[in-house]
Tab-separated table of C-alpha atoms in Angstrom:
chain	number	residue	atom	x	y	z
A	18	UNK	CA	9.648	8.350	-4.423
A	19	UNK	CA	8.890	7.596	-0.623
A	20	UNK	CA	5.937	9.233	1.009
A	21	UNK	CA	4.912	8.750	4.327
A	22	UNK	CA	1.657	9.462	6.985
A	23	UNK	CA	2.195	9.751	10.727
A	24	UNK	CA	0.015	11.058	12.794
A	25	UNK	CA	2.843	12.872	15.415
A	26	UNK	CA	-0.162	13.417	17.829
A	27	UNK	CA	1.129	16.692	18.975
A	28	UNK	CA	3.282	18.019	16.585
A	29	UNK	CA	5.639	20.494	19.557
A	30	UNK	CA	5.855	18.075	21.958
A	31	UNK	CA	6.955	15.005	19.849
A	32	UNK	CA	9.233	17.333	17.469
A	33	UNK	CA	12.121	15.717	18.251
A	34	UNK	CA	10.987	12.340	17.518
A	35	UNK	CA	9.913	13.975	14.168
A	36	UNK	CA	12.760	15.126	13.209
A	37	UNK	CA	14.863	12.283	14.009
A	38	UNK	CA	13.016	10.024	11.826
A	39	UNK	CA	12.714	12.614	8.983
A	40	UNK	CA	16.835	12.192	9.613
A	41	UNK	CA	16.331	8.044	9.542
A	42	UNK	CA	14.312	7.730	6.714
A	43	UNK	CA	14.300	10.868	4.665
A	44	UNK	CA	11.284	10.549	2.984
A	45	UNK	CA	10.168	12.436	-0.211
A	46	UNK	CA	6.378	13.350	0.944
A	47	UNK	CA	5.217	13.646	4.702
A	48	UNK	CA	1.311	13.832	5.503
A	49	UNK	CA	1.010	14.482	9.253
A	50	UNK	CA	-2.020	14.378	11.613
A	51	UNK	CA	-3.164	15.719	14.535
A	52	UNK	CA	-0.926	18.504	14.802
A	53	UNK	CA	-2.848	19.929	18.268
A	54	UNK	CA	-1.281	23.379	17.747
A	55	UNK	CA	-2.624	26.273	16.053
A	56	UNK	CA	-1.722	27.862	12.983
A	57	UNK	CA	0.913	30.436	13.933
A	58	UNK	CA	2.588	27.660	16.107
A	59	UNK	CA	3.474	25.113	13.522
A	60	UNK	CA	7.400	24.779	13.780
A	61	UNK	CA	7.971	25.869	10.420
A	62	UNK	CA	11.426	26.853	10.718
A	63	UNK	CA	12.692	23.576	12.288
A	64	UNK	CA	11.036	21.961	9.387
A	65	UNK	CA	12.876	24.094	7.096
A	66	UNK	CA	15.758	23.252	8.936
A	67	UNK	CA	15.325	19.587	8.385
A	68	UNK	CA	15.026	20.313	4.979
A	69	UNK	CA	11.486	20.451	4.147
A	70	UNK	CA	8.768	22.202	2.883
A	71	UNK	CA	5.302	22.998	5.124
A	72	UNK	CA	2.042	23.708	4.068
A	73	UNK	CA	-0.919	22.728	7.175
A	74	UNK	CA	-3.796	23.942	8.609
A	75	UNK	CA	-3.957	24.243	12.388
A	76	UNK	CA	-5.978	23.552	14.885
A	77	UNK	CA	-5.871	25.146	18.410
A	78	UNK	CA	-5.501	21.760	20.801
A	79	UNK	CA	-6.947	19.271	18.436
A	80	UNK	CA	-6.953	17.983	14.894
A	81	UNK	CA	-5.076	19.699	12.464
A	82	UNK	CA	-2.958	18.411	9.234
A	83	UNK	CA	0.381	18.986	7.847
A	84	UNK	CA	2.034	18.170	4.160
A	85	UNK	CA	5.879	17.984	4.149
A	86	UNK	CA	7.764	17.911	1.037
A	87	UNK	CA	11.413	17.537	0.142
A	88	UNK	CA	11.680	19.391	-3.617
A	89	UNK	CA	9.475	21.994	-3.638
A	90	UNK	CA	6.475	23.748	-1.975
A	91	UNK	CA	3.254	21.421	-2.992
A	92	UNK	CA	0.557	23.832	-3.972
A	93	UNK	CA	-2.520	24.235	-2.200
A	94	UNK	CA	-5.896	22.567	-3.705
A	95	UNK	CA	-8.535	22.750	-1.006
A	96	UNK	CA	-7.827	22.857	3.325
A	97	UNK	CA	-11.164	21.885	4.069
A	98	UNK	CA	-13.620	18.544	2.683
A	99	UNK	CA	-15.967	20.089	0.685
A	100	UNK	CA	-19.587	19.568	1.579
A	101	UNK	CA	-20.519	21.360	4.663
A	102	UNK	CA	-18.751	25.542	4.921
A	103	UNK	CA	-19.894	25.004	9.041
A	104	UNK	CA	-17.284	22.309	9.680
A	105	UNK	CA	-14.339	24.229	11.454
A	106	UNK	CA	-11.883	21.182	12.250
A	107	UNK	CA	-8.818	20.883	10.383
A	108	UNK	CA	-8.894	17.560	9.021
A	109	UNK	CA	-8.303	17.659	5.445
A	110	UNK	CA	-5.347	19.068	3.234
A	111	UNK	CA	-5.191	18.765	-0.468
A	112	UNK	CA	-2.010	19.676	-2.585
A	113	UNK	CA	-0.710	19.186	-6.112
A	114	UNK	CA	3.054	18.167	-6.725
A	115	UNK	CA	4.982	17.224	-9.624
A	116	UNK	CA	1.719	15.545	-11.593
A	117	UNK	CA	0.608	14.263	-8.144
A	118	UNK	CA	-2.532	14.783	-6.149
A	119	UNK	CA	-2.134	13.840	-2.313
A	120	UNK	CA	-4.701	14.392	0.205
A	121	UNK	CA	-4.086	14.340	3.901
A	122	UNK	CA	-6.751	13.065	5.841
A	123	UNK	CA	-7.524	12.737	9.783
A	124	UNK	CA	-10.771	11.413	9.787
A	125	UNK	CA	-12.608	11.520	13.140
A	126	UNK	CA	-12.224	9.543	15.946
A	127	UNK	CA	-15.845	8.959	16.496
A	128	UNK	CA	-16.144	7.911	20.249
A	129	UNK	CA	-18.043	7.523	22.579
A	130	UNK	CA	-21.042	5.183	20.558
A	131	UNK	CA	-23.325	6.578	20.143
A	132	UNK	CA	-23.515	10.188	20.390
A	133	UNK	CA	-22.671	13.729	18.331
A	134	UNK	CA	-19.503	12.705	17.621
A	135	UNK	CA	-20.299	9.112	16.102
A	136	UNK	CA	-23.009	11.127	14.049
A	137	UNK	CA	-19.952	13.784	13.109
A	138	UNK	CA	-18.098	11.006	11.552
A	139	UNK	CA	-20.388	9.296	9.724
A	140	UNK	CA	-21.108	12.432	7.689
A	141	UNK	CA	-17.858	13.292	7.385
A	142	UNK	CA	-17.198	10.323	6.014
A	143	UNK	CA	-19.877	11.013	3.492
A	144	UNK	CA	-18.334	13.816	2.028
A	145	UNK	CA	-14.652	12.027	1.958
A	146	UNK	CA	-16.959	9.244	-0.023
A	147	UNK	CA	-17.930	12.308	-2.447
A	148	UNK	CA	-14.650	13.984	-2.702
A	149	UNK	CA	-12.889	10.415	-3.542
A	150	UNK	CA	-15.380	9.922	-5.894
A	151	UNK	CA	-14.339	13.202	-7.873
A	152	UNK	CA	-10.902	12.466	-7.363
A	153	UNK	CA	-10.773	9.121	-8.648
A	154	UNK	CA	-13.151	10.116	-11.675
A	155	UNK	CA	-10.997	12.658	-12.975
A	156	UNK	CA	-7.741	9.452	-14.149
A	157	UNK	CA	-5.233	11.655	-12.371
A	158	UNK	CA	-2.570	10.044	-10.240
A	159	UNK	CA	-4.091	10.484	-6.683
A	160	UNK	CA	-2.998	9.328	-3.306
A	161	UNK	CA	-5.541	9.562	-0.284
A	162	UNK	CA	-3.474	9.028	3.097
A	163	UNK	CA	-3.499	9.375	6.327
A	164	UNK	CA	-5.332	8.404	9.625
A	165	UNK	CA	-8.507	7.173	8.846
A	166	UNK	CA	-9.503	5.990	12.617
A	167	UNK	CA	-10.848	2.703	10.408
A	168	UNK	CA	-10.013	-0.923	11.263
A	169	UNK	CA	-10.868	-2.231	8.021
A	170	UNK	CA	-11.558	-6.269	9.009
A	171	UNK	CA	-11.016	-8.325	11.463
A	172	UNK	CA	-7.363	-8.652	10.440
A	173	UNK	CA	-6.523	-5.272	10.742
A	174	UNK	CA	-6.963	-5.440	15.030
A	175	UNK	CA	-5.415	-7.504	17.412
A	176	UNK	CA	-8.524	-9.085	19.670
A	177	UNK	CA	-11.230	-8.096	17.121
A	178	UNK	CA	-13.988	-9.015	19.544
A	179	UNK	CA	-12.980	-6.158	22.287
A	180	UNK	CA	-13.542	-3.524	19.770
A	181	UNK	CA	-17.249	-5.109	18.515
A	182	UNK	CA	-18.858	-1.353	19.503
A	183	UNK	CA	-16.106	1.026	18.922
A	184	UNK	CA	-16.884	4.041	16.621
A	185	UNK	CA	-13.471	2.659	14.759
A	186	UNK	CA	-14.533	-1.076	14.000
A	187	UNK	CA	-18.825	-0.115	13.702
A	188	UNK	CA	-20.473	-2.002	10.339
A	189	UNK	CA	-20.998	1.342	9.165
A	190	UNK	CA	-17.900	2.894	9.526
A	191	UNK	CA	-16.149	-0.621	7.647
A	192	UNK	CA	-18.311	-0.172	4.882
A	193	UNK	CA	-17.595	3.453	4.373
A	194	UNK	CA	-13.941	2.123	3.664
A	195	UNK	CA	-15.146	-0.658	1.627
A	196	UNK	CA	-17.233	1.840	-0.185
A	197	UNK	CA	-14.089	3.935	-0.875
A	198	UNK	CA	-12.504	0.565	-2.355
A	199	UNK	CA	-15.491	-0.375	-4.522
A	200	UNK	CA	-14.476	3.028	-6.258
A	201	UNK	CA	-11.502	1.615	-7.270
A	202	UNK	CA	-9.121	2.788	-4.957
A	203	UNK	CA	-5.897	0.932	-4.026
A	204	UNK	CA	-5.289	-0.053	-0.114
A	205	UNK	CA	-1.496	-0.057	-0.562
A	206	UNK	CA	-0.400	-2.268	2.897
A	207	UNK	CA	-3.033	-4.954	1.895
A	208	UNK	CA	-1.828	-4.565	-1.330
A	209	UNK	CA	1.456	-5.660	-0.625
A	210	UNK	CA	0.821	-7.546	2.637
A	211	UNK	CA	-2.140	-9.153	1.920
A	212	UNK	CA	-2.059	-11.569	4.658
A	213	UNK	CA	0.566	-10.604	7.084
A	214	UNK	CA	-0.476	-8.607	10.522
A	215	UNK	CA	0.557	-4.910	10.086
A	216	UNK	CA	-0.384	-2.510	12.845
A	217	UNK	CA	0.015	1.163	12.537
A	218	UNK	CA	-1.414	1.935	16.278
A	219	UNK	CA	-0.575	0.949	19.915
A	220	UNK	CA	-2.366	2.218	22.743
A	221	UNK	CA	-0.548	4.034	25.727
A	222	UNK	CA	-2.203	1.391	28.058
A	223	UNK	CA	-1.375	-2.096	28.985
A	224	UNK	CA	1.731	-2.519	27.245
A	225	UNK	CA	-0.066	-2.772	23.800
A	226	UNK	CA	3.491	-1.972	22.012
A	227	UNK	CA	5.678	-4.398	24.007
A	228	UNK	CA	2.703	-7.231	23.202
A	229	UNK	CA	2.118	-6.360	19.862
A	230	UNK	CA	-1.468	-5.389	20.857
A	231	UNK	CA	-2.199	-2.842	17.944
A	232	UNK	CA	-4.533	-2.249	15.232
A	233	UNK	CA	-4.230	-0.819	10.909
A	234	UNK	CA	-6.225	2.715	11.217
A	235	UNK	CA	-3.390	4.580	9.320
A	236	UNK	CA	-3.836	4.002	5.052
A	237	UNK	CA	-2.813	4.617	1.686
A	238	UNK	CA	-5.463	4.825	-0.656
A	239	UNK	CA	-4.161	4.689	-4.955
A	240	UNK	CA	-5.820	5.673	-7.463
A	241	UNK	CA	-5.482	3.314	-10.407
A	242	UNK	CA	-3.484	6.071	-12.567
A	243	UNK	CA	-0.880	5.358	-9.446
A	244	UNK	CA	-1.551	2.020	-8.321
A	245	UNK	CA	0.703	0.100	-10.982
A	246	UNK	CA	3.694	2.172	-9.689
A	247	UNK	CA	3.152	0.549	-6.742
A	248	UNK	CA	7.038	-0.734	-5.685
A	249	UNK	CA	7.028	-0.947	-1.631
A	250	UNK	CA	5.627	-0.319	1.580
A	251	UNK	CA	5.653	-0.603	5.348
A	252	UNK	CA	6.174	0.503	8.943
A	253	UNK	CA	8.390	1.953	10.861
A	254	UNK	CA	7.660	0.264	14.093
A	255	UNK	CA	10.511	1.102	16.044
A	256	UNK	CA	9.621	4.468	16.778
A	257	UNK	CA	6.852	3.376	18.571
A	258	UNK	CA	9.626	2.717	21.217
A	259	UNK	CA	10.728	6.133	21.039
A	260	UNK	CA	11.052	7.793	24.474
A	261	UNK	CA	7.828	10.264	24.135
A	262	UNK	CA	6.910	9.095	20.957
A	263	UNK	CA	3.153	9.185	19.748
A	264	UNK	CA	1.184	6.013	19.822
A	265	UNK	CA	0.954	6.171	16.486
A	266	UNK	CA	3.831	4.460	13.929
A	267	UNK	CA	5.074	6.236	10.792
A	268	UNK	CA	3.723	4.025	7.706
A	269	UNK	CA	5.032	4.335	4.588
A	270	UNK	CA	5.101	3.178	0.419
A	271	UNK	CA	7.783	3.703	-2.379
A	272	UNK	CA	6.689	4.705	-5.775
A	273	UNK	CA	8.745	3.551	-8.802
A	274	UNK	CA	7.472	7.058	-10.515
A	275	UNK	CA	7.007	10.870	-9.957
């Protein structure tokens, strides 16, 4: 089984580069981010089309999160991250699928430092701690993916020292990750690249793509009921060269199971 997170960054405007790599690479599973259209405007039937199922929760302009699948509709666990009912961004999608328990995450951006919006992710991050906590404890076969706006170390970011006080590289917001791995989940890239450079973003600016300027903020979290079943994984870096492509790569891992 291949499954695959790819944060499309507007999911109308880059459809076409969606759907030609959903052609490429036909993966089984599809967690998308930052949709930036709202619920009635998803593009269900091109999805169909391409031979997919849709569930997602929109977002008018911003956020929002999408699950693809190829054999049937996934059902719906939760569309929200428990832990505060005020929270009205779309940022979290949890479905059930054959067995399987995959949650779709966009976690906030968390810029400019410091301000609301650093204070927004730190909490939110809280409550993904929580929710990963209850996932993991239950022994079910649970994948957490998706962009995480976290550059775990040092390794994960080409230049580390530019990004020193950026909400995505903070102390706090690299333990938060850490903390989610002291629970005993599975970073699947370091897993299987655990010294190679892997990016999974490149900035619109300054020719970060052409130079290889990127950073790791898009991730694959196992649980350890999954984690042995562990076979591949990578990214798709070409489409990063795609003409109106999103500045984020697609990223994926092959399961030998489910």
């Amino acid at each position: 089984m291949k499954i695959a997170t790819y944060n499309v960054n507007g999911i109308n405007g880059r459809l076409p580069v969606l759907l030609q790599w959903l052609s490429e690479e036909n993966p089984d599973i599809v967690c998308l981010q930052e949709l930036k259209a709202p619920q009635e405007k998803f593009p269900e039937e091109a999805i169909l089309e391409a031979g997919y199922h849709a569930v997602w929760v929109g977002q008018k302009s911003w956020n929002g999160v999408a699950i693809l699948t190829k054999s049937e509709k996934p059902t719906v666990i939760r569309t929200a991250l428990p832990g505060d009912e005020t929270d009205e961004q779309s940022r979290y999608l949890e479905v059930k699928l054959n067995g399987l328990t995959v949650v779709c995450v966009y976690v906030p951006n968390g810029n400019p430092v410091p301000g609301e919006k650093f204070d927004y992710k730190l909490k939110w991050l809280e409550r993904l701690d929580a929710q990963a906590e209850l996932l993991i404890s239950s022994g079910k076969p649970v994948i957490i993916l998706g962009d995480f706006n976290i550059i775990p170390t040092e390794s994960d970011v080409y230049k580390p020292e530019k990004y020193i006080k950026d909400a995505l590289f903070l102390p706090e917001v690299r333990a938060a990750f850490q903390s989610l791995i002291d629970q005993g989940w599975t970073d699947a890239l370091r897993q299987i690249y655990p010294e190679e450079t892997i990016y999974t973003f490149y900035d619109y600016f300054r020719k970060a793509y052409e130079r290889n300027a990127g950073m790791r903020i898009d991730h694959f979290l196992l649980s350890p009921a999954i984690a042995p079943h562990l076979k591949s994984g990578g990214v798709h870096k070409a489409v990063r060269g795609w003409e109106k492509t999103s500045d984020h790569v697609p990223v994926w891992i092959e399961l030998d199971h489910f």
